[in-house]
Short mmCIF file of N, CA and C and ligand atoms in Angstrom, two decimals:
data_model
loop_
_atom_site.label_atom_id
_atom_site.label_comp_id
_atom_site.label_asym_id
_atom_site.label_seq_id
_atom_site.Cartn_x
_atom_site.Cartn_y
_atom_site.Cartn_z
N MET K 107 -5.27 21.20 -14.62
CA MET K 107 -5.63 20.08 -14.16
C MET K 107 -5.22 20.31 -13.22
N ASN K 108 -5.94 20.61 -12.03
CA ASN K 108 -6.33 19.98 -10.78
C ASN K 108 -5.16 18.88 -10.21
N GLN K 109 -4.49 18.96 -9.14
CA GLN K 109 -3.48 17.85 -8.32
C GLN K 109 -4.48 16.54 -8.22
N MET K 110 -4.97 16.46 -8.10
CA MET K 110 -5.96 14.85 -7.37
C MET K 110 -6.56 13.97 -9.00
N SER K 111 -6.79 14.87 -9.40
CA SER K 111 -6.67 13.95 -10.99
C SER K 111 -5.72 13.43 -11.92
N ARG K 112 -4.20 14.38 -11.65
CA ARG K 112 -3.21 13.85 -11.98
C ARG K 112 -2.86 12.46 -12.14
N MET K 113 -2.99 12.26 -10.49
CA MET K 113 -3.34 10.57 -9.91
C MET K 113 -3.92 9.17 -10.44
N ARG K 114 -2.97 8.27 -10.23
CA ARG K 114 -4.00 7.87 -11.81
C ARG K 114 -2.89 6.10 -10.80
N LEU K 115 -3.43 5.05 -10.66
CA LEU K 115 -2.80 3.76 -10.38
C LEU K 115 -2.82 2.66 -11.97
N VAL K 116 -1.35 2.55 -11.70
CA VAL K 116 -1.22 1.44 -13.32
C VAL K 116 -0.79 0.98 -12.44
N GLU K 117 -1.20 -0.40 -13.84
CA GLU K 117 -0.06 -2.29 -13.64
C GLU K 117 1.15 -1.77 -14.41
N ILE K 118 2.32 -2.74 -13.35
CA ILE K 118 3.71 -2.60 -14.13
C ILE K 118 4.17 -3.80 -14.98
N GLY K 119 4.80 -3.53 -15.99
CA GLY K 119 4.85 -4.09 -17.31
C GLY K 119 5.94 -3.58 -17.62
N PRO K 120 6.90 -4.26 -18.15
CA PRO K 120 7.88 -3.81 -19.47
C PRO K 120 8.34 -2.84 -18.95
N ASP K 121 7.10 -1.75 -19.34
CA ASP K 121 8.36 0.12 -19.35
C ASP K 121 8.35 0.38 -17.68
N ASN K 122 7.69 0.10 -17.02
CA ASN K 122 7.78 0.88 -15.68
C ASN K 122 8.46 -0.37 -15.04
N VAL K 123 8.72 -1.33 -15.19
CA VAL K 123 9.05 -2.46 -13.90
C VAL K 123 10.95 -1.27 -13.42
N ARG K 124 11.55 -1.01 -14.16
CA ARG K 124 12.37 -0.66 -13.38
C ARG K 124 12.27 0.56 -12.13
N ALA K 125 11.40 1.42 -13.09
CA ALA K 125 10.98 2.55 -12.49
C ALA K 125 10.94 2.16 -10.49
N ALA K 126 9.80 1.23 -11.09
CA ALA K 126 9.75 0.24 -9.26
C ALA K 126 9.73 0.12 -8.96
N CYS K 127 11.71 -0.55 -9.70
CA CYS K 127 12.19 -1.02 -8.42
C CYS K 127 13.24 0.20 -7.84
N ARG K 128 13.30 1.13 -8.05
CA ARG K 128 13.71 2.83 -8.03
C ARG K 128 13.33 3.14 -7.15
N ILE K 129 12.02 2.73 -6.71
CA ILE K 129 11.96 3.93 -5.35
C ILE K 129 12.14 3.54 -3.98
N ALA K 130 12.64 4.40 -3.92
CA ALA K 130 13.01 4.37 -1.83
C ALA K 130 13.07 5.72 -1.32
N VAL K 131 12.81 4.77 -0.42
CA VAL K 131 11.71 5.50 0.67
C VAL K 131 13.41 6.53 1.62
N ALA K 132 13.26 6.84 2.97
CA ALA K 132 13.72 7.31 3.82
C ALA K 132 14.77 6.52 4.20
N PRO K 133 15.77 6.35 4.41
CA PRO K 133 17.06 5.23 4.72
C PRO K 133 15.73 4.30 6.18
N GLU K 134 15.77 5.94 7.00
CA GLU K 134 15.50 5.54 8.16
C GLU K 134 14.18 4.61 8.66
N GLN K 135 13.32 4.45 7.57
CA GLN K 135 11.92 4.40 6.23
C GLN K 135 12.24 2.92 6.46
N GLU K 136 12.60 2.00 6.21
CA GLU K 136 13.33 1.12 5.87
C GLU K 136 13.00 -0.45 6.46
N GLN K 137 13.47 0.26 7.75
CA GLN K 137 12.46 -1.04 8.60
C GLN K 137 11.05 -1.88 8.73
N PHE K 138 10.62 -0.14 8.23
CA PHE K 138 9.11 -0.32 7.76
C PHE K 138 8.06 -1.00 6.99
N VAL K 139 9.14 -0.54 5.93
CA VAL K 139 7.95 -1.78 4.67
C VAL K 139 9.32 -2.18 3.35
N ALA K 140 9.13 -3.46 2.83
CA ALA K 140 10.16 -4.06 2.25
C ALA K 140 10.73 -3.17 0.81
N PRO K 141 11.77 -3.92 0.21
CA PRO K 141 11.60 -2.98 -0.93
C PRO K 141 10.62 -3.10 -2.48
N VAL K 142 10.80 -2.35 -3.23
CA VAL K 142 9.63 -2.48 -3.60
C VAL K 142 10.03 -3.89 -4.71
N ALA K 143 11.46 -4.09 -4.95
CA ALA K 143 11.86 -5.30 -5.67
C ALA K 143 11.04 -6.62 -5.24
N PHE K 144 11.69 -6.84 -3.66
CA PHE K 144 11.31 -7.43 -2.84
C PHE K 144 9.55 -7.78 -2.98
N SER K 145 8.77 -7.28 -2.97
CA SER K 145 7.46 -7.04 -2.72
C SER K 145 7.01 -7.87 -4.77
N LEU K 146 7.62 -7.07 -5.91
CA LEU K 146 6.80 -8.08 -6.75
C LEU K 146 7.87 -9.39 -6.92
N ALA K 147 9.06 -9.71 -6.45
CA ALA K 147 9.15 -11.34 -6.74
C ALA K 147 8.27 -11.36 -5.48
N GLU K 148 7.23 -11.29 -4.56
CA GLU K 148 6.34 -11.88 -3.70
C GLU K 148 4.92 -12.17 -5.30
N ALA K 149 5.09 -10.56 -5.21
CA ALA K 149 3.76 -10.52 -6.51
C ALA K 149 3.90 -11.71 -7.55
N TYR K 150 5.20 -11.92 -7.69
CA TYR K 150 5.32 -13.04 -8.74
C TYR K 150 4.63 -14.32 -8.34
N ALA K 151 5.18 -14.72 -7.43
CA ALA K 151 5.10 -16.51 -6.38
C ALA K 151 3.71 -16.34 -6.48
N ARG K 152 2.77 -14.92 -6.04
CA ARG K 152 1.60 -15.23 -5.67
C ARG K 152 0.23 -14.05 -6.54
N PRO K 153 0.44 -14.62 -7.43
CA PRO K 153 -0.28 -13.69 -9.31
C PRO K 153 -1.34 -13.88 -8.84
N ASN K 154 -1.97 -14.77 -8.50
CA ASN K 154 -3.63 -15.17 -7.84
C ASN K 154 -3.95 -13.94 -6.31
N VAL K 155 -2.75 -13.58 -5.44
CA VAL K 155 -3.34 -13.07 -4.62
C VAL K 155 -2.88 -11.47 -4.46
N ALA K 156 -1.52 -10.68 -5.14
CA ALA K 156 -1.06 -9.68 -4.68
C ALA K 156 -1.62 -9.15 -6.58
N TRP K 157 -2.25 -8.03 -5.91
CA TRP K 157 -2.36 -6.38 -6.22
C TRP K 157 -1.71 -5.47 -6.52
N PRO K 158 -0.58 -5.30 -7.13
CA PRO K 158 0.19 -4.23 -7.28
C PRO K 158 0.46 -3.41 -8.25
N ARG K 159 0.13 -2.25 -8.23
CA ARG K 159 0.33 -1.16 -8.92
C ARG K 159 1.27 -0.17 -8.34
N LEU K 160 1.26 0.92 -9.19
CA LEU K 160 2.33 2.40 -9.00
C LEU K 160 1.12 3.82 -9.10
N VAL K 161 2.23 4.17 -8.04
CA VAL K 161 1.65 5.34 -8.45
C VAL K 161 1.90 5.96 -9.36
N TYR K 162 1.34 7.16 -10.02
CA TYR K 162 1.35 8.21 -10.86
C TYR K 162 1.12 9.61 -10.14
N ASP K 163 1.46 10.67 -10.76
CA ASP K 163 1.67 11.57 -10.88
C ASP K 163 1.93 12.31 -12.32
N GLY K 164 0.47 12.56 -12.68
CA GLY K 164 1.00 12.60 -14.62
C GLY K 164 1.08 11.83 -15.14
N ASP K 165 3.26 11.91 -16.08
CA ASP K 165 3.65 10.68 -15.80
C ASP K 165 5.02 9.91 -14.95
N GLU K 166 5.16 10.52 -14.37
CA GLU K 166 6.03 10.27 -13.36
C GLU K 166 5.65 9.59 -12.20
N VAL K 167 6.36 8.48 -12.07
CA VAL K 167 6.57 7.04 -10.04
C VAL K 167 6.75 8.24 -9.58
N VAL K 168 5.38 7.68 -8.81
CA VAL K 168 6.06 8.49 -6.75
C VAL K 168 5.95 7.52 -6.34
N GLY K 169 5.55 6.35 -6.43
CA GLY K 169 5.03 5.38 -5.24
C GLY K 169 4.79 4.12 -5.17
N PHE K 170 4.41 3.13 -4.91
CA PHE K 170 4.04 0.96 -5.32
C PHE K 170 3.11 1.56 -3.87
N VAL K 171 1.93 0.63 -4.31
CA VAL K 171 1.41 -0.52 -3.68
C VAL K 171 0.89 -1.49 -3.83
N MET K 172 0.18 -2.16 -3.41
CA MET K 172 0.27 -3.09 -2.93
C MET K 172 -0.69 -4.14 -2.07
N GLY K 173 -2.08 -4.85 -3.33
CA GLY K 173 -3.97 -5.29 -2.44
C GLY K 173 -3.16 -6.62 -2.62
N ALA K 174 -3.41 -7.41 -1.09
CA ALA K 174 -3.82 -9.05 -0.60
C ALA K 174 -5.36 -9.30 -0.60
N PHE K 175 -5.37 -9.80 -2.19
CA PHE K 175 -6.99 -10.14 -1.88
C PHE K 175 -6.77 -11.86 -2.09
N ASP K 176 -6.72 -12.30 -0.71
CA ASP K 176 -6.98 -14.50 -0.80
C ASP K 176 -8.10 -14.79 -0.22
N PRO K 177 -9.26 -14.36 -0.61
CA PRO K 177 -10.69 -14.54 0.03
C PRO K 177 -10.65 -15.79 1.26
N ASP K 178 -10.15 -16.68 -0.05
CA ASP K 178 -10.17 -18.44 0.58
C ASP K 178 -8.81 -18.04 1.73
N SER K 179 -8.23 -17.04 2.17
CA SER K 179 -7.28 -17.98 3.44
C SER K 179 -8.18 -18.36 4.96
N PRO K 180 -7.50 -19.21 5.15
CA PRO K 180 -7.84 -19.46 6.50
C PRO K 180 -7.95 -18.38 7.67
N VAL K 181 -6.89 -17.42 7.66
CA VAL K 181 -6.98 -16.36 8.44
C VAL K 181 -7.73 -14.91 7.60
N PRO K 182 -8.42 -14.77 8.40
CA PRO K 182 -9.23 -13.20 8.41
C PRO K 182 -7.95 -12.13 7.86
N MET K 183 -7.48 -11.90 9.04
CA MET K 183 -6.49 -11.31 8.16
C MET K 183 -6.04 -10.31 7.19
N PHE K 184 -5.32 -11.67 6.42
CA PHE K 184 -4.76 -12.00 4.96
C PHE K 184 -5.79 -12.07 4.07
N ARG K 185 -7.01 -12.11 4.14
CA ARG K 185 -8.85 -12.42 3.23
C ARG K 185 -8.36 -10.71 2.42
N CYS K 186 -8.70 -9.64 2.85
CA CYS K 186 -8.62 -8.60 1.70
C CYS K 186 -7.76 -7.53 2.34
N GLY K 187 -7.14 -6.48 1.87
CA GLY K 187 -6.71 -5.69 2.49
C GLY K 187 -4.90 -4.78 2.15
N VAL K 188 -4.52 -3.67 2.45
CA VAL K 188 -3.25 -3.51 1.82
C VAL K 188 -2.03 -4.25 2.09
N TRP K 189 -0.84 -3.99 1.64
CA TRP K 189 0.00 -5.92 1.58
C TRP K 189 0.87 -4.63 1.74
N ARG K 190 1.31 -3.61 0.80
CA ARG K 190 3.03 -2.77 0.78
C ARG K 190 2.61 -1.90 0.34
N LEU K 191 2.86 -0.92 0.87
CA LEU K 191 3.28 0.25 0.20
C LEU K 191 4.36 1.37 0.68
N ASN K 192 5.05 2.05 -0.22
CA ASN K 192 6.41 2.91 0.01
C ASN K 192 6.02 3.71 -1.52
N ILE K 193 5.82 5.18 -0.43
CA ILE K 193 5.94 6.02 -1.54
C ILE K 193 7.32 6.86 -1.13
N ALA K 194 7.69 7.64 -2.93
CA ALA K 194 9.17 7.83 -2.34
C ALA K 194 9.19 9.28 -1.78
N ALA K 195 10.86 8.78 -0.98
CA ALA K 195 10.75 9.26 0.55
C ALA K 195 10.85 11.10 -0.19
N ASP K 196 11.24 11.52 -1.35
CA ASP K 196 11.17 13.24 -2.01
C ASP K 196 9.39 13.16 -2.24
N ARG K 197 8.84 12.55 -2.12
CA ARG K 197 6.79 12.82 -2.86
C ARG K 197 6.63 12.73 -1.54
N GLN K 198 6.49 12.53 -0.24
CA GLN K 198 6.13 11.82 0.47
C GLN K 198 5.08 13.20 0.90
N GLY K 199 3.79 13.12 2.02
CA GLY K 199 3.02 14.54 2.12
C GLY K 199 2.50 15.41 1.35
N ARG K 200 2.24 14.51 0.62
CA ARG K 200 1.23 15.07 -1.03
C ARG K 200 0.11 14.57 -1.65
N GLY K 201 -0.72 13.28 -0.44
CA GLY K 201 -1.51 12.84 -0.81
C GLY K 201 -1.35 11.61 -1.57
N TYR K 202 0.44 11.19 -1.76
CA TYR K 202 0.19 9.82 -3.04
C TYR K 202 -0.51 8.82 -1.94
N GLY K 203 0.07 8.67 -0.47
CA GLY K 203 -0.48 7.34 0.08
C GLY K 203 -1.98 7.68 0.38
N ARG K 204 -2.68 8.23 0.63
CA ARG K 204 -3.48 8.01 0.87
C ARG K 204 -4.37 8.18 -0.53
N PHE K 205 -4.02 8.55 -1.28
CA PHE K 205 -4.36 7.34 -3.24
C PHE K 205 -4.41 5.87 -3.23
N ALA K 206 -2.70 5.64 -2.84
CA ALA K 206 -2.99 4.88 -3.33
C ALA K 206 -3.62 3.74 -2.33
N VAL K 207 -3.81 3.96 -0.59
CA VAL K 207 -4.92 2.83 -0.34
C VAL K 207 -5.71 3.66 -0.71
N ASP K 208 -6.72 4.39 -1.01
CA ASP K 208 -8.56 4.71 -1.27
C ASP K 208 -8.40 3.38 -2.67
N GLY K 209 -7.22 3.14 -3.28
CA GLY K 209 -7.31 2.21 -4.78
C GLY K 209 -7.15 1.12 -4.06
N VAL K 210 -6.58 1.08 -3.52
CA VAL K 210 -6.53 -0.84 -2.98
C VAL K 210 -8.25 -1.06 -2.26
N LEU K 211 -8.77 0.26 -1.41
CA LEU K 211 -10.10 0.15 -1.22
C LEU K 211 -10.90 0.13 -1.95
N ALA K 212 -10.96 0.83 -2.83
CA ALA K 212 -11.77 1.01 -3.94
C ALA K 212 -11.60 -0.51 -4.70
N GLU K 213 -10.96 -1.41 -4.49
CA GLU K 213 -10.95 -2.47 -5.33
C GLU K 213 -11.60 -3.84 -4.40
N ALA K 214 -11.65 -3.63 -3.15
CA ALA K 214 -11.83 -3.84 -2.57
C ALA K 214 -12.96 -4.77 -2.08
N ARG K 215 -13.50 -3.09 -1.69
CA ARG K 215 -15.15 -2.68 -2.71
C ARG K 215 -15.57 -3.50 -3.55
N ARG K 216 -14.88 -3.59 -4.49
CA ARG K 216 -14.97 -4.03 -5.78
C ARG K 216 -15.14 -5.21 -5.88
N ARG K 217 -14.61 -5.96 -5.49
CA ARG K 217 -14.76 -7.54 -4.88
C ARG K 217 -15.80 -7.85 -4.22
N GLY K 218 -16.11 -6.91 -3.34
CA GLY K 218 -17.54 -7.13 -2.37
C GLY K 218 -17.11 -7.41 -0.91
N ASN K 219 -15.82 -6.86 -0.84
CA ASN K 219 -15.44 -7.19 0.54
C ASN K 219 -15.72 -5.98 1.14
N SER K 220 -16.29 -6.38 2.51
CA SER K 220 -16.87 -5.50 3.43
C SER K 220 -16.30 -5.29 4.95
N ARG K 221 -15.01 -4.90 4.82
CA ARG K 221 -13.54 -5.18 5.47
C ARG K 221 -12.01 -5.43 5.08
N ALA K 222 -11.15 -4.45 5.48
CA ALA K 222 -9.94 -4.15 4.70
C ALA K 222 -9.13 -3.96 5.97
N THR K 223 -8.25 -4.08 5.61
CA THR K 223 -7.25 -5.48 6.93
C THR K 223 -5.44 -3.75 6.76
N VAL K 224 -4.74 -3.67 7.80
CA VAL K 224 -2.93 -3.66 6.78
C VAL K 224 -2.54 -4.36 7.99
N LEU K 225 -1.01 -4.52 7.65
CA LEU K 225 -0.11 -4.25 9.16
C LEU K 225 0.60 -3.67 9.49
N TRP K 226 0.74 -3.13 10.44
CA TRP K 226 1.85 -2.24 10.80
C TRP K 226 3.28 -2.35 11.47
N VAL K 227 4.42 -2.19 11.19
CA VAL K 227 5.27 -2.57 12.55
C VAL K 227 5.16 -0.92 13.40
N PRO K 228 5.35 -0.74 14.44
CA PRO K 228 4.71 0.26 15.86
C PRO K 228 5.82 0.71 15.54
N GLY K 229 5.94 2.55 15.59
CA GLY K 229 7.43 2.85 16.07
C GLY K 229 7.28 4.63 15.59
N GLU K 230 8.27 4.45 16.41
CA GLU K 230 8.66 6.41 15.62
C GLU K 230 9.21 6.18 14.24
N GLY K 231 8.18 7.64 13.56
CA GLY K 231 9.01 7.54 11.89
C GLY K 231 8.14 6.67 10.84
N GLY K 232 7.50 5.22 11.87
CA GLY K 232 6.38 4.22 11.21
C GLY K 232 4.55 5.03 10.85
N PRO K 233 4.11 3.89 9.90
CA PRO K 233 2.84 4.76 9.31
C PRO K 233 2.25 4.41 10.37
N GLU K 234 2.05 4.26 11.19
CA GLU K 234 0.88 3.87 12.37
C GLU K 234 -0.45 5.26 12.73
N ASP K 235 0.19 6.61 12.79
CA ASP K 235 -0.27 8.04 12.80
C ASP K 235 -0.76 8.05 11.29
N PHE K 236 -0.94 7.81 9.77
CA PHE K 236 -0.95 7.04 8.60
C PHE K 236 -2.27 6.60 8.81
N TYR K 237 -2.09 5.85 8.92
CA TYR K 237 -3.01 5.02 8.95
C TYR K 237 -4.73 5.16 9.84
N LEU K 238 -4.27 5.47 10.52
CA LEU K 238 -5.18 6.14 12.27
C LEU K 238 -5.94 7.04 11.49
N LYS K 239 -5.17 8.06 10.71
CA LYS K 239 -6.09 9.15 9.64
C LYS K 239 -7.16 9.22 9.14
N LEU K 240 -6.80 7.34 8.45
CA LEU K 240 -7.34 6.63 6.84
C LEU K 240 -8.51 6.71 7.65
N GLY K 241 -8.25 5.79 9.09
CA GLY K 241 -9.49 5.76 9.56
C GLY K 241 -9.32 4.28 9.96
N PHE K 242 -8.26 3.28 9.73
CA PHE K 242 -8.34 1.83 10.68
C PHE K 242 -7.79 2.42 11.92
N ARG K 243 -8.10 1.24 12.66
CA ARG K 243 -8.63 0.52 13.55
C ARG K 243 -8.25 -0.56 13.88
N PRO K 244 -6.49 -0.54 15.49
CA PRO K 244 -6.13 -2.19 15.64
C PRO K 244 -7.47 -2.71 16.03
N THR K 245 -7.01 -3.77 15.26
CA THR K 245 -8.18 -5.26 16.10
C THR K 245 -8.28 -5.96 17.16
N GLY K 246 -6.38 -5.38 17.95
CA GLY K 246 -5.88 -5.56 19.22
C GLY K 246 -4.97 -7.40 18.65
N GLU K 247 -5.42 -7.79 17.56
CA GLU K 247 -4.55 -8.81 17.15
C GLU K 247 -3.32 -7.43 16.97
N GLU K 248 -1.78 -9.00 17.12
CA GLU K 248 -0.50 -8.47 16.86
C GLU K 248 -0.17 -9.54 15.55
N LEU K 249 0.64 -9.65 14.94
CA LEU K 249 1.45 -10.29 13.97
C LEU K 249 2.79 -10.41 13.89
N ASP K 250 3.80 -11.29 15.30
CA ASP K 250 5.28 -10.81 14.65
C ASP K 250 5.68 -9.55 15.39
N GLY K 251 4.85 -9.19 16.50
CA GLY K 251 5.35 -7.95 16.85
C GLY K 251 5.10 -6.62 15.65
N GLN K 252 4.02 -7.44 14.93
CA GLN K 252 3.01 -6.02 13.39
C GLN K 252 1.72 -5.79 14.18
N VAL K 253 1.33 -4.62 14.42
CA VAL K 253 0.11 -4.61 14.85
C VAL K 253 -0.81 -3.93 13.58
N VAL K 254 -2.40 -5.24 13.17
CA VAL K 254 -3.50 -5.45 12.69
C VAL K 254 -4.45 -4.25 13.50
N GLY K 255 -4.96 -3.84 12.24
CA GLY K 255 -5.51 -2.82 11.76
C GLY K 255 -6.50 -3.42 11.04
N ALA K 256 -7.91 -2.71 10.67
CA ALA K 256 -9.02 -2.75 10.48
C ALA K 256 -9.49 -1.76 9.46
N ILE K 257 -10.74 -1.72 8.49
CA ILE K 257 -11.58 -0.51 8.87
C ILE K 257 -12.56 -1.31 7.85
N ASP K 258 -13.53 -0.43 7.94
CA ASP K 258 -15.19 -1.22 7.50
C ASP K 258 -15.05 -0.37 6.92
N LEU K 259 -15.46 -1.44 5.45
CA LEU K 259 -15.98 -0.76 4.45
C LEU K 259 -17.41 0.01 3.49
N GLY K 260 -18.26 -0.77 4.64
CA GLY K 260 -19.37 0.19 4.59
C GLY K 260 -20.31 0.76 3.88
C1 COA B 243 3.55 5.93 5.28
C2 COA B 243 3.77 6.66 3.61
C3 COA B 243 2.92 5.66 2.70
C4 COA B 243 2.19 7.52 3.81
O1 COA B 243 2.33 8.51 2.74
P1 COA B 243 2.62 9.70 2.20
O2 COA B 243 2.29 10.01 0.50
O3 COA B 243 3.55 10.97 2.71
O4 COA B 243 0.63 10.38 3.53
P2 COA B 243 -0.41 11.48 2.14
O5 COA B 243 0.53 12.79 1.51
O6 COA B 243 -1.32 10.32 1.56
O7 COA B 243 -1.14 12.06 3.98
C5 COA B 243 -1.96 11.42 4.14
C6 COA B 243 -2.46 11.67 5.16
O8 COA B 243 -1.65 10.94 6.34
C7 COA B 243 -0.60 12.48 7.26
N1 COA B 243 -0.02 11.21 7.27
C8 COA B 243 1.34 10.83 6.57
N2 COA B 243 2.48 10.09 6.80
C9 COA B 243 1.94 10.93 8.07
C10 COA B 243 2.50 10.28 10.07
N3 COA B 243 3.45 9.12 9.87
N4 COA B 243 3.07 10.90 11.04
C11 COA B 243 0.71 11.14 10.71
N5 COA B 243 0.47 11.49 9.55
C12 COA B 243 1.01 11.27 8.42
C13 COA B 243 -0.67 13.52 6.13
O9 COA B 243 -0.99 14.40 6.75
C14 COA B 243 -1.99 13.14 5.46
O10 COA B 243 -2.82 13.87 6.84
P3 COA B 243 -4.16 15.29 6.35
O11 COA B 243 -4.71 13.90 5.15
O12 COA B 243 -4.94 15.75 6.93
O13 COA B 243 -3.17 16.38 4.76
C15 COA B 243 4.89 7.11 3.60
O14 COA B 243 5.32 8.25 4.01
C16 COA B 243 5.82 6.41 3.27
O15 COA B 243 6.18 5.44 2.55
N6 COA B 243 6.46 5.75 4.21
C17 COA B 243 7.48 4.66 4.68
C18 COA B 243 7.04 3.41 3.92
C19 COA B 243 6.12 2.64 5.02
O16 COA B 243 5.81 3.18 6.40
N7 COA B 243 5.06 2.31 4.67
C20 COA B 243 4.25 1.72 4.98
C21 COA B 243 3.81 0.53 5.98
S1 COA B 243 2.51 -0.33 6.58
#
């Protein structure tokens, strides 16, 4: 079986929630993303908006991604996009981040969206070049020091 076919996004439940909370990015990356447990608490608080999933490679948990779908939000950048993304430090650089974002974008299309957004903290060692590589482009907006990026799903 090739690498791509082993990757999958899985819902979080009693059997994998602890593994989700153990996902750790590198210490110097912690400034760029919230811990997974924090994101799951937000997902609990906003169950109709958050779309949290674990990234598996075969039976191994390698990362976490959370989409946000809030079509009625008055703020366009909050209506559809990637909310959180954490790939385990020792599993980065193997295509899992791209796979996770593609999964959120597929869900966005399935829900009828034509545009998706992401917010990132600029800075060395941050995810900016990753999102640019995937096709997101800065909109020129900024929120609390974060760059707003968008991608056309057309
Ligand atoms: C950013 C992050 C999600 C990338 O995940 P990843 O699994 O390492 O990325 P992938 O292996 O899928 O990389 C996809 C492409 O982006 C490139 N890329 C990944 N990270 C990059 C970076 N920091 N700078 C430049 N290019 C990068 C890869 O080289 C790859 O290019 P290719 O397709 O030409 O080979 C991961 O490094 C991470 O979890 N970082 C810490 C938390 C964080 O910043 N999250 C984002 C919050 S908004």
